[in-house]
Short mmCIF file of C-alpha atoms in Angstrom, two decimals:
data_model
loop_
_atom_site.label_atom_id
_atom_site.label_comp_id
_atom_site.label_asym_id
_atom_site.label_seq_id
_atom_site.Cartn_x
_atom_site.Cartn_y
_atom_site.Cartn_z
CA MET W 1 34.14 45.98 -54.21
CA GLN W 2 35.03 48.58 -51.65
CA THR W 3 33.99 52.22 -51.71
CA PHE W 4 36.39 54.91 -50.83
CA THR W 5 35.41 57.01 -47.75
CA PRO W 6 37.64 59.96 -47.15
CA SER W 7 38.73 60.72 -43.70
CA PRO W 8 37.60 63.71 -41.98
CA ALA W 9 39.51 66.86 -42.79
CA GLN W 10 42.14 67.95 -40.05
CA PRO W 11 43.65 71.21 -39.37
CA ALA W 12 47.15 71.90 -40.81
CA PRO W 13 49.95 71.36 -38.43
CA LEU W 14 50.90 73.98 -36.12
CA THR W 15 54.41 74.04 -37.42
CA SER W 16 53.32 75.16 -40.91
CA VAL W 17 50.77 77.71 -40.31
CA GLY W 18 49.91 80.15 -37.63
CA PRO W 19 52.07 82.46 -35.16
CA LEU W 20 54.51 79.65 -34.18
CA ALA W 21 55.29 79.01 -38.09
CA TRP W 22 55.63 82.57 -38.63
CA MET W 23 58.03 83.10 -35.90
CA ARG W 24 59.97 79.98 -37.12
CA HIS W 25 60.09 81.30 -40.63
CA ASN W 26 60.76 84.96 -40.01
CA LEU W 27 62.78 85.25 -36.62
CA PHE W 28 64.49 81.77 -36.26
CA SER W 29 65.08 80.75 -39.82
CA SER W 30 68.86 80.90 -39.43
CA TRP W 31 71.33 81.24 -36.86
CA LEU W 32 71.85 84.98 -37.68
CA ASN W 33 68.24 85.56 -37.56
CA THR W 34 68.09 83.65 -34.18
CA LEU W 35 70.91 85.67 -32.81
CA THR W 36 69.61 89.13 -33.82
CA THR W 37 66.11 88.15 -32.69
CA LEU W 38 67.49 87.25 -29.01
CA LEU W 39 69.59 90.38 -28.89
CA ILE W 40 66.95 92.63 -29.99
CA GLY W 41 64.58 90.78 -27.64
CA ALA W 42 67.00 91.23 -24.67
CA ILE W 43 67.50 94.95 -25.43
CA LEU W 44 63.85 95.57 -25.45
CA ILE W 45 63.33 93.59 -22.12
CA LYS W 46 66.12 95.98 -20.55
CA ILE W 47 64.94 99.22 -22.06
CA VAL W 48 61.15 99.08 -22.56
CA PRO W 49 59.96 98.90 -18.62
CA SER W 50 62.15 101.91 -17.69
CA MET W 51 61.07 103.91 -20.82
CA VAL W 52 57.52 103.07 -19.94
CA ASP W 53 58.22 104.19 -16.24
CA TRP W 54 59.96 107.47 -17.24
CA LEU W 55 57.50 108.29 -20.12
CA PHE W 56 54.11 107.70 -18.38
CA LEU W 57 54.34 106.17 -14.83
CA SER W 58 56.65 108.68 -13.19
CA ALA W 59 55.96 111.54 -15.44
CA ASN W 60 54.75 114.96 -14.50
CA TRP W 61 51.29 115.84 -15.99
CA GLN W 62 50.01 118.64 -13.70
CA GLY W 63 51.49 122.10 -13.47
CA GLU W 64 52.16 125.45 -15.14
CA SER W 65 55.92 125.84 -14.90
CA GLN W 66 59.06 123.91 -14.99
CA ALA W 67 59.05 124.07 -11.19
CA ALA W 68 56.17 121.56 -11.27
CA CYS W 69 58.62 118.90 -12.95
CA THR W 70 60.59 116.68 -11.09
CA ASP W 71 63.83 114.70 -12.19
CA GLU W 72 61.92 111.40 -11.69
CA GLY W 73 59.91 111.29 -15.17
CA ALA W 74 59.14 113.04 -18.22
CA CYS W 75 57.67 116.60 -18.10
CA TRP W 76 54.58 116.71 -20.17
CA VAL W 77 53.46 120.05 -18.48
CA PHE W 78 54.86 122.05 -21.52
CA VAL W 79 53.05 119.65 -23.91
CA ARG W 80 49.77 120.19 -22.17
CA ALA W 81 50.20 123.95 -21.89
CA TRP W 82 51.39 124.46 -25.58
CA SER W 83 49.23 121.80 -27.21
CA GLN W 84 46.93 124.39 -28.91
CA GLN W 85 50.20 126.00 -30.40
CA PHE W 86 51.50 122.47 -31.54
CA PHE W 87 48.07 121.76 -33.28
CA TYR W 88 47.01 125.03 -34.78
CA GLY W 89 50.30 127.07 -34.74
CA SER W 90 49.74 130.85 -34.19
CA TYR W 91 46.48 131.04 -36.10
CA PRO W 92 44.13 133.45 -34.44
CA ASP W 93 42.07 131.93 -31.78
CA SER W 94 38.77 133.31 -32.81
CA GLU W 95 39.25 131.63 -36.31
CA LEU W 96 40.37 128.16 -35.17
CA TRP W 97 36.89 126.79 -36.66
CA ARG W 98 38.34 127.13 -39.97
CA ILE W 99 41.03 124.69 -39.38
CA ASP W 100 38.74 122.41 -37.70
CA LEU W 101 36.38 122.72 -40.64
CA SER W 102 39.27 122.09 -43.23
CA LEU W 103 40.23 119.04 -41.35
CA LEU W 104 36.47 117.68 -40.79
CA LEU W 105 36.00 118.08 -44.75
CA LEU W 106 39.23 116.29 -45.48
CA PHE W 107 38.55 113.33 -42.91
CA GLY W 108 34.89 113.16 -43.88
CA THR W 109 35.64 112.91 -47.50
CA VAL W 110 38.17 110.23 -47.03
CA ILE W 111 36.04 107.99 -44.89
CA LEU W 112 32.85 108.50 -47.01
CA ALA W 113 34.98 107.72 -50.17
CA TYR W 114 35.66 104.33 -48.75
CA LYS W 115 32.24 103.52 -47.80
CA VAL W 116 30.54 104.30 -51.11
CA ASN W 117 30.29 102.37 -54.49
CA LYS W 118 32.65 102.75 -57.12
CA GLY W 119 30.22 104.59 -59.44
CA LEU W 120 29.57 107.40 -56.92
CA ARG W 121 33.28 107.62 -55.81
CA GLU W 122 34.17 108.21 -59.45
CA ARG W 123 31.28 111.03 -59.81
CA LEU W 124 31.54 112.62 -56.65
CA PHE W 125 34.64 112.05 -54.40
CA ILE W 126 37.53 111.97 -57.15
CA PRO W 127 36.55 115.60 -58.02
CA LEU W 128 36.03 116.41 -54.31
CA PHE W 129 39.58 115.10 -53.59
CA LEU W 130 41.01 117.21 -56.19
CA LEU W 131 39.06 120.36 -55.16
CA LEU W 132 39.46 119.88 -51.29
CA PRO W 133 42.80 121.46 -51.05
CA PHE W 134 41.84 124.66 -52.91
CA LEU W 135 38.60 124.83 -50.75
CA SER W 136 40.69 124.33 -47.69
CA ILE W 137 43.04 127.04 -48.65
CA ALA W 138 40.13 129.38 -49.33
CA ILE W 139 38.75 128.41 -45.87
CA LEU W 140 41.97 129.05 -44.17
CA ASP W 141 42.66 132.33 -46.07
CA GLY W 142 39.32 133.63 -45.65
CA SER W 143 39.67 136.54 -48.07
CA TYR W 144 38.22 134.34 -50.99
CA LEU W 145 34.99 133.69 -48.95
CA GLY W 146 34.34 137.13 -47.45
CA LEU W 147 35.83 136.24 -44.25
CA GLU W 148 38.49 138.01 -42.23
CA PRO W 149 41.67 137.28 -44.10
CA VAL W 150 44.38 135.49 -42.17
CA SER W 151 48.12 135.93 -43.60
CA THR W 152 50.04 132.74 -44.17
CA ASP W 153 52.59 133.97 -41.62
CA TYR W 154 50.07 132.57 -38.90
CA TRP W 155 49.38 129.14 -40.41
CA GLY W 156 51.43 126.25 -39.06
CA GLY W 157 51.13 123.64 -36.60
CA PHE W 158 50.28 119.95 -37.05
CA SER W 159 46.76 120.64 -38.82
CA LEU W 160 48.71 122.43 -41.63
CA ASN W 161 51.01 119.50 -41.90
CA ILE W 162 48.09 117.26 -42.48
CA LEU W 163 46.51 119.58 -45.09
CA LEU W 164 49.93 119.94 -46.84
CA ALA W 165 50.33 116.12 -46.93
CA HIS W 166 46.89 115.80 -48.38
CA LEU W 167 47.55 118.39 -51.13
CA SER W 168 51.02 116.63 -51.96
CA SER W 169 49.56 113.17 -51.95
CA ASN W 170 46.56 113.84 -54.21
CA PRO W 171 48.20 112.74 -57.45
CA THR W 172 49.28 109.46 -56.12
CA LYS W 173 45.97 108.38 -54.33
CA ILE W 174 43.32 109.25 -56.70
CA PRO W 175 44.34 106.52 -59.27
CA LYS W 176 44.39 103.85 -56.36
CA ILE W 177 40.87 104.77 -55.18
CA TYR W 178 39.77 104.65 -58.82
CA ARG W 179 41.20 100.95 -59.43
CA GLU W 180 40.24 99.46 -56.16
CA PRO W 181 36.59 99.70 -55.64
CA ASP W 182 36.63 97.64 -52.50
CA MET W 183 39.33 99.54 -50.55
CA ARG W 184 38.96 99.10 -46.84
CA PHE W 185 39.64 101.99 -44.54
#
């Protein structure tokens, strides 16, 4: 009587798993997909190198005015000069710490909520997520906390957009955090 001895396990064929299989299945599965892939690839090969050159390699990074910019590349001089305006809007310079504190509270809460267990998340971070927009508004406004009031006319910039996005997305993200105890950041 013979005994069965299984042959050693072998890896799956490269044609059924891995990047080549993914490309065959998603990019080259039909003649139309193949044509589209080749057309987009040709366009990217033609455009991307000149875009990278114009945007970064030949770009102007130093200077104070438009005179520092040449016609060869992008003019990043204004982005650098106006970066504070882009990020903070016209919020008073002496009170910018309030925006920084609000953003630190937001990002700190989000990061910590992903790192703790479900029980602590339910008791601490879900209420904190719900209170954070109101706390941020109180910090930014200032009058509720005894700070110098800053009118909402001065609020703006990228940081305000982040806080508004948080406020508007709260109802949708709280249930997801509650349901998925092992969410990864």
